[in-house]
Tab-separated table of N, CA and C in Angstrom:
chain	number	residue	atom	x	y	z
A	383	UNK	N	-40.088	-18.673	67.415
A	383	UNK	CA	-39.714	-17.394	67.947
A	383	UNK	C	-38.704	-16.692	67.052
A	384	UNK	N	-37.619	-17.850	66.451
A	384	UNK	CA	-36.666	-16.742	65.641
A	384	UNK	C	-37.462	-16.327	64.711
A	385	UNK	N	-38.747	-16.895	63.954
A	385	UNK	CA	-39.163	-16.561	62.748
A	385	UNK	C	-39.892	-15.837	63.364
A	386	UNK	N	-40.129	-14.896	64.330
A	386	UNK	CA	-41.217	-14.195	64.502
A	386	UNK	C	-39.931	-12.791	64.584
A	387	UNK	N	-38.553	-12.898	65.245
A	387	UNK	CA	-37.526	-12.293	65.268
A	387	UNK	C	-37.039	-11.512	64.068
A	388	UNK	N	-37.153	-12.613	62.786
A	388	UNK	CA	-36.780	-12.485	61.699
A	388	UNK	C	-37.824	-11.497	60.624
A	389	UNK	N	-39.032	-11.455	61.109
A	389	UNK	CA	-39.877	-10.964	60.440
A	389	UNK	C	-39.779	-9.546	60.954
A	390	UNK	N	-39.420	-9.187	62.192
A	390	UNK	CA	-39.710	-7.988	62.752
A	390	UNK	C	-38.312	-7.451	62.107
A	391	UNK	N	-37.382	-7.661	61.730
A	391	UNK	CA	-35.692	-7.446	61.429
A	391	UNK	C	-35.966	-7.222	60.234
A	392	UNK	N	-36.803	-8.012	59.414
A	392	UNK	CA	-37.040	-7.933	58.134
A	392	UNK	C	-38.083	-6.235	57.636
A	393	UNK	N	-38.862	-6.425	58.770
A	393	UNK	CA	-39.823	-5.151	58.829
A	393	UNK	C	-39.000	-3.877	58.760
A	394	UNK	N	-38.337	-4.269	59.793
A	394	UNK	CA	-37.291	-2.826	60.374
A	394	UNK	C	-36.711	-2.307	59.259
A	395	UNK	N	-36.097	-3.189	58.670
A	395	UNK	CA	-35.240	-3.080	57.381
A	395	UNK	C	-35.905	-2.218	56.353
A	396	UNK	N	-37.223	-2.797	56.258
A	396	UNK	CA	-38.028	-2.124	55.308
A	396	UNK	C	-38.774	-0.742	55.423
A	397	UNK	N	-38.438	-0.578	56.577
A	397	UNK	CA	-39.181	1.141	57.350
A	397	UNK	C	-37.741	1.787	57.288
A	398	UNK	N	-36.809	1.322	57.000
A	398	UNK	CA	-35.639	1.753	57.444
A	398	UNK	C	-35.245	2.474	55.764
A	399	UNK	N	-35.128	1.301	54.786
A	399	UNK	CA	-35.165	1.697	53.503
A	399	UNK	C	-36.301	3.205	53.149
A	400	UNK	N	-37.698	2.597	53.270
A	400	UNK	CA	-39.064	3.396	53.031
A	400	UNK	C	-38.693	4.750	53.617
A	401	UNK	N	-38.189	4.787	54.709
A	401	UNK	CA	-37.536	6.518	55.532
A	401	UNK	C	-36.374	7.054	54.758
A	402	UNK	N	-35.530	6.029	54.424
A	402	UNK	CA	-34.221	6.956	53.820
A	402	UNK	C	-34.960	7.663	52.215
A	403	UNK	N	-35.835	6.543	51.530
A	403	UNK	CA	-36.101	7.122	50.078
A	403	UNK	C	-37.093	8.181	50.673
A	404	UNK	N	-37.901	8.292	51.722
A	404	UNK	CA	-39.021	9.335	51.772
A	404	UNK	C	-38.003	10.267	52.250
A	405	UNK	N	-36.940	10.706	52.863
A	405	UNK	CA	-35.965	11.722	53.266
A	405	UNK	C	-34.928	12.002	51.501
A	406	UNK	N	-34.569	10.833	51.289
A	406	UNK	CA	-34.573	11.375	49.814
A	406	UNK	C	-35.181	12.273	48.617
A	407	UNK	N	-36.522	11.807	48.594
A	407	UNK	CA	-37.268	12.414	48.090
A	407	UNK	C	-37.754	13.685	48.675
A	408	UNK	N	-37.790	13.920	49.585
A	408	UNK	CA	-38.043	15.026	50.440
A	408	UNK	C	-36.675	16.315	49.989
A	409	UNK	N	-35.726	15.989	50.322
A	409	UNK	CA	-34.230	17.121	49.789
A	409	UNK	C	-34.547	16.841	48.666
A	410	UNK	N	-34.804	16.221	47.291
A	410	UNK	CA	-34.752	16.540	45.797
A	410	UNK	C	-36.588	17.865	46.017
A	411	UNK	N	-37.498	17.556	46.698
A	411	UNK	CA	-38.249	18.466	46.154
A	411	UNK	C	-38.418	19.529	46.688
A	412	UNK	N	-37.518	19.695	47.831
A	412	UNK	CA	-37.243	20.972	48.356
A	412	UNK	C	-36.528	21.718	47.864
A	413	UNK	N	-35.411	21.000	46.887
A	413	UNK	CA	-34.369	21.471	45.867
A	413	UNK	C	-34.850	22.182	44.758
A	414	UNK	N	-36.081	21.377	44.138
A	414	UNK	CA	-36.950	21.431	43.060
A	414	UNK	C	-37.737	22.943	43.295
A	415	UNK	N	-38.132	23.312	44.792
A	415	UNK	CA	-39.319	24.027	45.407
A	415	UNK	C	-38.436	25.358	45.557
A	416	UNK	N	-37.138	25.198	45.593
A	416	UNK	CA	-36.121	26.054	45.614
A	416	UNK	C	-35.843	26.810	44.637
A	417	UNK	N	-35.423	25.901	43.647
A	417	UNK	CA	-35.536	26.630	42.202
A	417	UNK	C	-36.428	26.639	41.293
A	418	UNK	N	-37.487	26.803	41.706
A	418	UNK	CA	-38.810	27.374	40.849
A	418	UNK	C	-39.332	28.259	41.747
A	419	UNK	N	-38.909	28.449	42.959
A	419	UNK	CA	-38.936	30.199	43.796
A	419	UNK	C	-38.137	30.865	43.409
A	420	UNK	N	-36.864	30.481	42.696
A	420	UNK	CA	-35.935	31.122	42.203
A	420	UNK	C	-36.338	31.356	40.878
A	421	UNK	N	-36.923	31.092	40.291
A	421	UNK	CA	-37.259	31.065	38.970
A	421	UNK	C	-38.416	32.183	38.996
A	422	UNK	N	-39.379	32.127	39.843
A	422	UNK	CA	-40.428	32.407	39.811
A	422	UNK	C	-39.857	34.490	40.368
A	423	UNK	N	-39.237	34.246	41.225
A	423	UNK	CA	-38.532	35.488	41.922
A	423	UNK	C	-38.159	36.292	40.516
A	424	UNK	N	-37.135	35.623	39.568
A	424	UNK	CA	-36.792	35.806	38.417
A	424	UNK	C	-37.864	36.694	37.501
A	425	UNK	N	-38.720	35.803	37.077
A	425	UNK	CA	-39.689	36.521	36.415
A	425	UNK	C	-40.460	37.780	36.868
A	426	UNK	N	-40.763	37.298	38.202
A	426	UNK	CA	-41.551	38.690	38.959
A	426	UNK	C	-40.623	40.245	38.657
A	427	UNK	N	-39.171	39.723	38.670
A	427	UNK	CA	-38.017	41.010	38.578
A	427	UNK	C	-38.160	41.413	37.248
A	428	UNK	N	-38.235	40.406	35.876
A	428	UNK	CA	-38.318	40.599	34.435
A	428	UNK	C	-39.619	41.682	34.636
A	429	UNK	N	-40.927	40.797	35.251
A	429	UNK	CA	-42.639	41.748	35.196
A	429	UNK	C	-42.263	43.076	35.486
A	430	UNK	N	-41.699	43.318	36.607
A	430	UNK	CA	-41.481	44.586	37.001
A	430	UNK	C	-40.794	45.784	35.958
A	431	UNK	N	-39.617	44.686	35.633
A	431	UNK	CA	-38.465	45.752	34.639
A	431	UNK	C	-39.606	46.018	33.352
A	432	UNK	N	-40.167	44.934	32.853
A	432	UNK	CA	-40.899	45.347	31.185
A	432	UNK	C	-42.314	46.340	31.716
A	433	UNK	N	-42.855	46.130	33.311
A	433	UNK	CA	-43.775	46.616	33.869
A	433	UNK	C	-43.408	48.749	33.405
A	434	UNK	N	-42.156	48.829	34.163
A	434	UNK	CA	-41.560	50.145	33.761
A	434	UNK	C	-41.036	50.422	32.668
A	435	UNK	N	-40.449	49.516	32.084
A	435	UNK	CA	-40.050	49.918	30.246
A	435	UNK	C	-41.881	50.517	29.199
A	436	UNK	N	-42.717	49.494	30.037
A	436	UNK	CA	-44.317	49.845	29.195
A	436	UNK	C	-44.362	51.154	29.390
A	437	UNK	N	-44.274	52.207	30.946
A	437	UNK	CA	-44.537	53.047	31.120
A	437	UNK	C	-43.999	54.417	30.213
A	438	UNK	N	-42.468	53.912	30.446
A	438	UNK	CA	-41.767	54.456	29.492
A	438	UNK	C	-42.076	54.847	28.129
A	439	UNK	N	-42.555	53.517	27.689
A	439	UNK	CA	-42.962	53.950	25.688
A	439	UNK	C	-44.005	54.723	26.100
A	440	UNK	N	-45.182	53.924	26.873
A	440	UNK	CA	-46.491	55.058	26.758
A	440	UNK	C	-46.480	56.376	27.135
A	441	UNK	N	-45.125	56.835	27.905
A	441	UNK	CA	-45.004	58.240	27.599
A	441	UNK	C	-44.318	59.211	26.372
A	442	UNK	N	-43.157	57.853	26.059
A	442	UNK	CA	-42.803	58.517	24.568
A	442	UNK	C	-43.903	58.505	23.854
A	443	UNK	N	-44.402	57.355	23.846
A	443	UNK	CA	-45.746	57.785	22.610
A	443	UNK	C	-46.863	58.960	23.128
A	444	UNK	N	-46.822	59.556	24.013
A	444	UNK	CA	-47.601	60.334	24.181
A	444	UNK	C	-46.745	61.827	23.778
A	445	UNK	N	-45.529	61.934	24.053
A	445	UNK	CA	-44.898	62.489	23.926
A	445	UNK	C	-44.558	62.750	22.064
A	446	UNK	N	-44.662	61.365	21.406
A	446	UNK	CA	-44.450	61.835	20.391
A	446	UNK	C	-45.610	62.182	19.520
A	447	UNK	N	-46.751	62.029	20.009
A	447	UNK	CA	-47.934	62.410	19.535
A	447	UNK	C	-47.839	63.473	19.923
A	448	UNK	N	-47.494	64.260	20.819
A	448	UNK	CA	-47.627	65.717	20.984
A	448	UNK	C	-47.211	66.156	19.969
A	449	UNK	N	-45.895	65.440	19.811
A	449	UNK	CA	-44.614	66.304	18.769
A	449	UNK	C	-45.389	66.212	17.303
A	450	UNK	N	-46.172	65.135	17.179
A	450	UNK	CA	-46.909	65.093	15.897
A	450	UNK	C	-48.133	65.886	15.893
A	451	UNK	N	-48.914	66.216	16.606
A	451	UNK	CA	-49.605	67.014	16.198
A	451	UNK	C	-49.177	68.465	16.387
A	452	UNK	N	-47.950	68.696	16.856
A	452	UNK	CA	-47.539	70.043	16.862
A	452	UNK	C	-47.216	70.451	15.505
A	453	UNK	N	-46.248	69.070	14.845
A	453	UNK	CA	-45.343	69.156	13.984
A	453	UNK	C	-47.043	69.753	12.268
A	454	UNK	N	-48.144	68.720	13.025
A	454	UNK	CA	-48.829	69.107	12.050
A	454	UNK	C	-49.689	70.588	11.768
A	455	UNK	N	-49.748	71.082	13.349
A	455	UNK	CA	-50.723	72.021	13.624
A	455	UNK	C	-49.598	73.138	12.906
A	456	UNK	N	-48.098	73.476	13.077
A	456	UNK	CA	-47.477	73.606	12.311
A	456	UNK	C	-47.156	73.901	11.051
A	457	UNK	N	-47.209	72.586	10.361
A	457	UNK	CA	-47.147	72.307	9.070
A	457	UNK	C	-48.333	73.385	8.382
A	458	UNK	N	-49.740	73.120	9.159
A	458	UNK	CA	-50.949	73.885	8.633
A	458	UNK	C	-50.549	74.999	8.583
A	459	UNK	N	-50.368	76.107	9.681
A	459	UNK	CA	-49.906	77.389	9.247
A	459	UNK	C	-49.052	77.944	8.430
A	460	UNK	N	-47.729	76.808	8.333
A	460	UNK	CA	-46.802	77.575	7.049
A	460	UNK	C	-46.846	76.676	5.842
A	461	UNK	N	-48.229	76.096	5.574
A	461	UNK	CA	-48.749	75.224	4.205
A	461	UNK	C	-48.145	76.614	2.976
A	462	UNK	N	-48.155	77.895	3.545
A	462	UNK	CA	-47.802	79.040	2.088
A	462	UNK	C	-46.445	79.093	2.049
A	463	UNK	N	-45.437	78.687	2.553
A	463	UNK	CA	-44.486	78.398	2.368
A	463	UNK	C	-44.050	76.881	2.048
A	464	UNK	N	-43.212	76.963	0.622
A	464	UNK	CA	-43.577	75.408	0.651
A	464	UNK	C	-42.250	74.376	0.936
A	465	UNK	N	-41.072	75.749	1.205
A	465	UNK	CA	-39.937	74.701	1.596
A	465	UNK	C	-40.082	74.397	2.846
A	466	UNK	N	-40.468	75.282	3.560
A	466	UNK	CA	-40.627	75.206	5.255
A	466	UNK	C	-41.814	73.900	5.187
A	467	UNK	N	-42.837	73.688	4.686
A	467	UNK	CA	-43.361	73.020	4.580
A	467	UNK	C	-43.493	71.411	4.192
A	468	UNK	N	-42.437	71.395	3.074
A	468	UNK	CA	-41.832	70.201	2.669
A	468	UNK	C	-40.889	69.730	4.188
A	469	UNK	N	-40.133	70.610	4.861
A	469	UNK	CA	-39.127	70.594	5.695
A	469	UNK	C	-40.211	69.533	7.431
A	470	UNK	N	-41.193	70.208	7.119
A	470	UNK	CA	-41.838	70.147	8.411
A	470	UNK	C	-43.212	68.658	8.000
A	471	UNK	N	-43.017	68.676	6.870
A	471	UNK	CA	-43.891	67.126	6.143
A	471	UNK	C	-42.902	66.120	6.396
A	472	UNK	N	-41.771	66.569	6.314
A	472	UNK	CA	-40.376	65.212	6.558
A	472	UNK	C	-40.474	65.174	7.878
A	473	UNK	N	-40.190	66.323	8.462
A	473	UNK	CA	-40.305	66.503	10.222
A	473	UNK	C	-41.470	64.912	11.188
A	474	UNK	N	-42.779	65.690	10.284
A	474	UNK	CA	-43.941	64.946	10.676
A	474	UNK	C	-44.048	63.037	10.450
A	475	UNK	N	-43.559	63.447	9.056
A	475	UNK	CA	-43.254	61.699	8.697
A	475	UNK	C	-42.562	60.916	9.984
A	476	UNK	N	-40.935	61.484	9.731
A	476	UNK	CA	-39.917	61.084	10.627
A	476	UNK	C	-40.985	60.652	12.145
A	477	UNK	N	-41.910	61.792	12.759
A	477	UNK	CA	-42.191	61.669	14.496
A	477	UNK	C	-43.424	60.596	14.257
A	478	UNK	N	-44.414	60.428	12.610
A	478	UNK	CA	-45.530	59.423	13.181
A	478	UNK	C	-44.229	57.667	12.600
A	479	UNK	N	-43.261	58.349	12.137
A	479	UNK	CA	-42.612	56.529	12.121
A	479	UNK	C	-41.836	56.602	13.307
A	480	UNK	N	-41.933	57.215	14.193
A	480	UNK	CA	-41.426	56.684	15.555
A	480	UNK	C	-42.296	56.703	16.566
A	481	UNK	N	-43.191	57.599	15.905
A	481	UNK	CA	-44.429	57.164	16.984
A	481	UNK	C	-44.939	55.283	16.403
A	482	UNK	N	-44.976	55.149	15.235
A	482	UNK	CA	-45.579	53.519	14.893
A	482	UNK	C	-44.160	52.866	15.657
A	483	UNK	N	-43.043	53.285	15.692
A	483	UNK	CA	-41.580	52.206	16.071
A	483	UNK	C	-42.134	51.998	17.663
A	484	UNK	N	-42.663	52.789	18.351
A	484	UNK	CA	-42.523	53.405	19.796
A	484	UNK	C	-43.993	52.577	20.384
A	485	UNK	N	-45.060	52.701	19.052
A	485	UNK	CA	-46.429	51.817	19.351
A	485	UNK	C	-46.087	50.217	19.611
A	486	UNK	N	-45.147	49.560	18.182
A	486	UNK	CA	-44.877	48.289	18.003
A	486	UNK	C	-44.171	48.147	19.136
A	487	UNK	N	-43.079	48.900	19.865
A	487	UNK	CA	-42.401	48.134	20.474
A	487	UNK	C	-43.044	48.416	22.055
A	488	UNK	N	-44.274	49.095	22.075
A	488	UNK	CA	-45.219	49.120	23.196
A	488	UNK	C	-45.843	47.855	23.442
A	489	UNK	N	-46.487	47.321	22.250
A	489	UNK	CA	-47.636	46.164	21.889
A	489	UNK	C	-46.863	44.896	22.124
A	490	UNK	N	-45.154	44.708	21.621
A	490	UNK	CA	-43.978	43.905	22.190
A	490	UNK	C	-44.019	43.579	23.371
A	491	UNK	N	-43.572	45.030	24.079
A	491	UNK	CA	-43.510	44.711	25.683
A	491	UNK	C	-44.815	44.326	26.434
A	492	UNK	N	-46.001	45.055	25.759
A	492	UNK	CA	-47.435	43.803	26.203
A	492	UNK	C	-47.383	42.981	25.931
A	493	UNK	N	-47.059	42.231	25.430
A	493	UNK	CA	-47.088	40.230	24.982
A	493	UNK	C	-46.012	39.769	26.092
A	494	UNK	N	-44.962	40.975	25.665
A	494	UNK	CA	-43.794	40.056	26.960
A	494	UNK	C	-44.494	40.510	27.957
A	495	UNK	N	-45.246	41.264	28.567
A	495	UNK	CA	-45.342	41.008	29.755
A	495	UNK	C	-46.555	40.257	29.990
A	496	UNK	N	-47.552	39.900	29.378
A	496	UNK	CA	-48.324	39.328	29.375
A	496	UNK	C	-47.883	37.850	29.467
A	497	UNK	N	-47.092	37.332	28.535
A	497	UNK	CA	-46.651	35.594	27.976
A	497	UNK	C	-45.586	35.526	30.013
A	498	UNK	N	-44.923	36.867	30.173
A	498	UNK	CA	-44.260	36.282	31.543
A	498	UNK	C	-45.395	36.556	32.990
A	499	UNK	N	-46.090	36.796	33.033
A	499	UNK	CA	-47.456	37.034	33.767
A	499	UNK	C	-48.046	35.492	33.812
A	500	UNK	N	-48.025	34.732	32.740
A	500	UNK	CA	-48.716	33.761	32.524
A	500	UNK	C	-47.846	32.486	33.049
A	501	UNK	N	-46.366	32.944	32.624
A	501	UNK	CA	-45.672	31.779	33.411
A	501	UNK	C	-45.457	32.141	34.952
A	502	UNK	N	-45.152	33.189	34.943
A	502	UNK	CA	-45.111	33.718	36.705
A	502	UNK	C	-46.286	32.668	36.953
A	503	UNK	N	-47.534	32.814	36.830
A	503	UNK	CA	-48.662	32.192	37.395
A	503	UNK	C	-48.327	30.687	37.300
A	504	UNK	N	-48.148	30.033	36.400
A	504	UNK	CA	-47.816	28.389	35.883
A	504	UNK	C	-46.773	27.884	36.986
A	505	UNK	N	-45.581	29.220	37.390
A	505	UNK	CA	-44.585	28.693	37.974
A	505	UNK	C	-45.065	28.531	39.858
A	506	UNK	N	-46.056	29.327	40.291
A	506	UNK	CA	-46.695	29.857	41.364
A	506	UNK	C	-47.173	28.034	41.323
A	507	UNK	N	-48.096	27.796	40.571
A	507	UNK	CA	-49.209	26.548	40.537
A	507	UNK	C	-48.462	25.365	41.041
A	508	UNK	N	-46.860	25.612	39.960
A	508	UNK	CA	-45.782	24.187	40.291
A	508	UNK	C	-45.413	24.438	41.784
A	509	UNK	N	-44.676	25.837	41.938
A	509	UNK	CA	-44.907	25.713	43.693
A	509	UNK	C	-45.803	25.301	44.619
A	510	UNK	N	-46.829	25.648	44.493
A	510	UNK	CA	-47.941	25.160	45.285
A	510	UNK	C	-47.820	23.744	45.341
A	511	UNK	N	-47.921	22.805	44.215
A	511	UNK	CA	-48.441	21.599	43.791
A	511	UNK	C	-46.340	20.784	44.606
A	512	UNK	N	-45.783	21.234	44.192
A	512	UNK	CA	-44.851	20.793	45.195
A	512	UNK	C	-44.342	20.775	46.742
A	513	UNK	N	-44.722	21.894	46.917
A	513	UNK	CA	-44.371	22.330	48.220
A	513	UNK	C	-45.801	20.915	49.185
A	514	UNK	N	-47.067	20.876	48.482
A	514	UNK	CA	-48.324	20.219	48.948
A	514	UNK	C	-47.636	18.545	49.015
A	515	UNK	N	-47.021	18.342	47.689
A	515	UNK	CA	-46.205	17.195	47.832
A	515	UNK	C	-45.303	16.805	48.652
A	516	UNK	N	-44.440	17.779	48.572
A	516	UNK	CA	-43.495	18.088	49.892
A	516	UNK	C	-43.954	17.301	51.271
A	517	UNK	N	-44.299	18.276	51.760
A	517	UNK	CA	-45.560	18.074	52.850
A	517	UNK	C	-46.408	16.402	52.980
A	518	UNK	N	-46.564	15.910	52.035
A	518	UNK	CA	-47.327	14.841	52.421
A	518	UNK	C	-45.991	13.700	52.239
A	519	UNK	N	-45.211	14.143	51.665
A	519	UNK	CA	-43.502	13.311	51.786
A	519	UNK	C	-43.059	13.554	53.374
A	520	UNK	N	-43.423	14.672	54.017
A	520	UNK	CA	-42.662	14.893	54.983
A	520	UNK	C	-43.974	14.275	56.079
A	521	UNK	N	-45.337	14.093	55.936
A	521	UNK	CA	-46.357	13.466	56.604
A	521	UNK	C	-46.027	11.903	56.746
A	522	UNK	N	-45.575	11.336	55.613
A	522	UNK	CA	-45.345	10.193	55.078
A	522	UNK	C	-44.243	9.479	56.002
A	523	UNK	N	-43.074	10.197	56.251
A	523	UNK	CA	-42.069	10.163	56.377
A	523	UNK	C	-41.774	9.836	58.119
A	524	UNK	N	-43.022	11.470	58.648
A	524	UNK	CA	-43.568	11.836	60.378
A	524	UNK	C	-44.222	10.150	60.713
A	525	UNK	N	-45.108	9.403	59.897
A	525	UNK	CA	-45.742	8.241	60.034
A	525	UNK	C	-44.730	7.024	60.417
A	526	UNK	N	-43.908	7.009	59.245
A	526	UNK	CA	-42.801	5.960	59.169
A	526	UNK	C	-41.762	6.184	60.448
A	527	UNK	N	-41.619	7.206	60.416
A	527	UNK	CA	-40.405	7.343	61.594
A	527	UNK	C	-41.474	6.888	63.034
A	528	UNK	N	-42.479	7.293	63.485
A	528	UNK	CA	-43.423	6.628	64.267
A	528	UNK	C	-43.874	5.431	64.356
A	529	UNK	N	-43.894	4.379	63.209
A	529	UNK	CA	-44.242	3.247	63.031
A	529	UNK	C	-42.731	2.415	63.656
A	530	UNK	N	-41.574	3.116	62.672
A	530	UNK	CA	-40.013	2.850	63.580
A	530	UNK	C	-39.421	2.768	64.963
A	531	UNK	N	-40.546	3.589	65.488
A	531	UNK	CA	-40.181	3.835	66.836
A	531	UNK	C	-41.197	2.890	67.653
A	532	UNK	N	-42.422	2.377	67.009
A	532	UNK	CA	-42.662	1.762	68.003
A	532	UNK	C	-42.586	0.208	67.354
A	533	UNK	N	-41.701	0.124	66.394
A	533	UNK	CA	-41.163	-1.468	66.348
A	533	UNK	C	-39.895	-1.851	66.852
A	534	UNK	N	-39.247	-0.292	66.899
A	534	UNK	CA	-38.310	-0.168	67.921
A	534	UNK	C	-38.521	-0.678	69.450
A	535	UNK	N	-39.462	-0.262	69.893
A	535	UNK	CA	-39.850	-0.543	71.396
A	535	UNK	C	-40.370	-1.886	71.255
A	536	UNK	N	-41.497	-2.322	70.363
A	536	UNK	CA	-41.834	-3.264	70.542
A	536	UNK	C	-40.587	-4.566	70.541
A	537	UNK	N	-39.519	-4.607	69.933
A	537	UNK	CA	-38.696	-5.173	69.364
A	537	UNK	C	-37.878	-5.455	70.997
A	538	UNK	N	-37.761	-4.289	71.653
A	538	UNK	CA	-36.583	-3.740	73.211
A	538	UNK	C	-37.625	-4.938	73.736
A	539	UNK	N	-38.954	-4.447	73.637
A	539	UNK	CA	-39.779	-5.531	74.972
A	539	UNK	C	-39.753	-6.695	74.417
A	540	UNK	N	-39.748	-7.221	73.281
A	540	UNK	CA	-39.350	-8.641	72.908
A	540	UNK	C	-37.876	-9.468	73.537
A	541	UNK	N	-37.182	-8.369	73.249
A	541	UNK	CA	-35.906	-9.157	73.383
A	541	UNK	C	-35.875	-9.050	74.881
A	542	UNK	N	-36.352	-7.890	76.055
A	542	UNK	CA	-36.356	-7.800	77.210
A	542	UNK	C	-37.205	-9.488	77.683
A	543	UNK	N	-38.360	-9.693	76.676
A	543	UNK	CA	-39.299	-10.883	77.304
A	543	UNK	C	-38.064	-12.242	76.919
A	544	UNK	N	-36.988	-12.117	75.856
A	544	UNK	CA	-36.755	-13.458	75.818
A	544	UNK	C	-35.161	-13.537	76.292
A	545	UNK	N	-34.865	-12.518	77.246
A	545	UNK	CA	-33.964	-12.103	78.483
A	545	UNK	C	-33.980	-12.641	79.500
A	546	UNK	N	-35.687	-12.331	79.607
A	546	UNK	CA	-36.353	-12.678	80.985
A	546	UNK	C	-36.403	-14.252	81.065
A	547	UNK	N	-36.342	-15.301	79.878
A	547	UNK	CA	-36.443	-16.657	80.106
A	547	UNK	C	-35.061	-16.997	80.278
């Protein structure tokens, strides 16, 4: 009988351990699930900000394409003058190298927002794939604490049966 005592004490012990590391593990990946929503929150705010900086260039560049083909439509009419002309060839230079500064740093903010689009998504996947873990830690955990409770009882009616002798 004690060795049947001893085995159930021994059990207990071991559901007892198995619950504290599954409650352990449970607060580290809620911690984990925490800050990669935080992370993930993060980036979505970056998507947004480079989302409106894109808009931005693509109106300077539209804007400075105006200014360039003004600067050229321009240039054409006072081609018989040739200082005004030289004046308005520098003009034109100057607006298509800021229209190319204004393109490059358009095609920039597409990669960045593209390369953070891609981790936004990667970081979404790790949420999922944790939070699912989570969950079967906290299933794991719903089991063990149930298995506890009824070696708990079983354990009360043991010692109640060797009361009763």
């Amino acid at each position: 009988m004690s060795a049947h005592l001893e085995g159930i004490k021994k059990k207990m012990e071991q559901l007892r351990i198995e619950s504290e590391d599954a409650i352990g593990k449970n607060e580290e990946l809620t911690a984990k699930v925490k800050t990669l929503e935080q992370e993930n929150l993060a980036k979505e705010q970056e998507i947004t900000s480079l989302t409106h900086r894109n808009g931005l260039l693509e109106k300077e560049v539209e804007s400075l394409e105006g200014q360039s083909k003004t600067a050229k439509s321009e240039a054409d009419e006072h081609s018989h003058h040739s200082t005004q002309n030289e004046a308005l060839q520098r003009r034109l230079q100057i607006l298509e190298d800021e229209a190319e500064e204004a393109d490059k740093n358009l095609r920039e903010t597409n990669e960045k927002l593209r390369q953070t689009d891609i981790k936004a998504g990667h970081f979404e996947r790790k949420v999922q794939a944790l939070e699912h873990e989570r969950d079967n830690w906290e299933k794991k955990y719903d089991e063990l604490a149930e298995k506890h409770k009824a070696i708990q009882k079983e354990f009360a009616d043991f010692q109640a049966e060797i009361g009763a002798l």
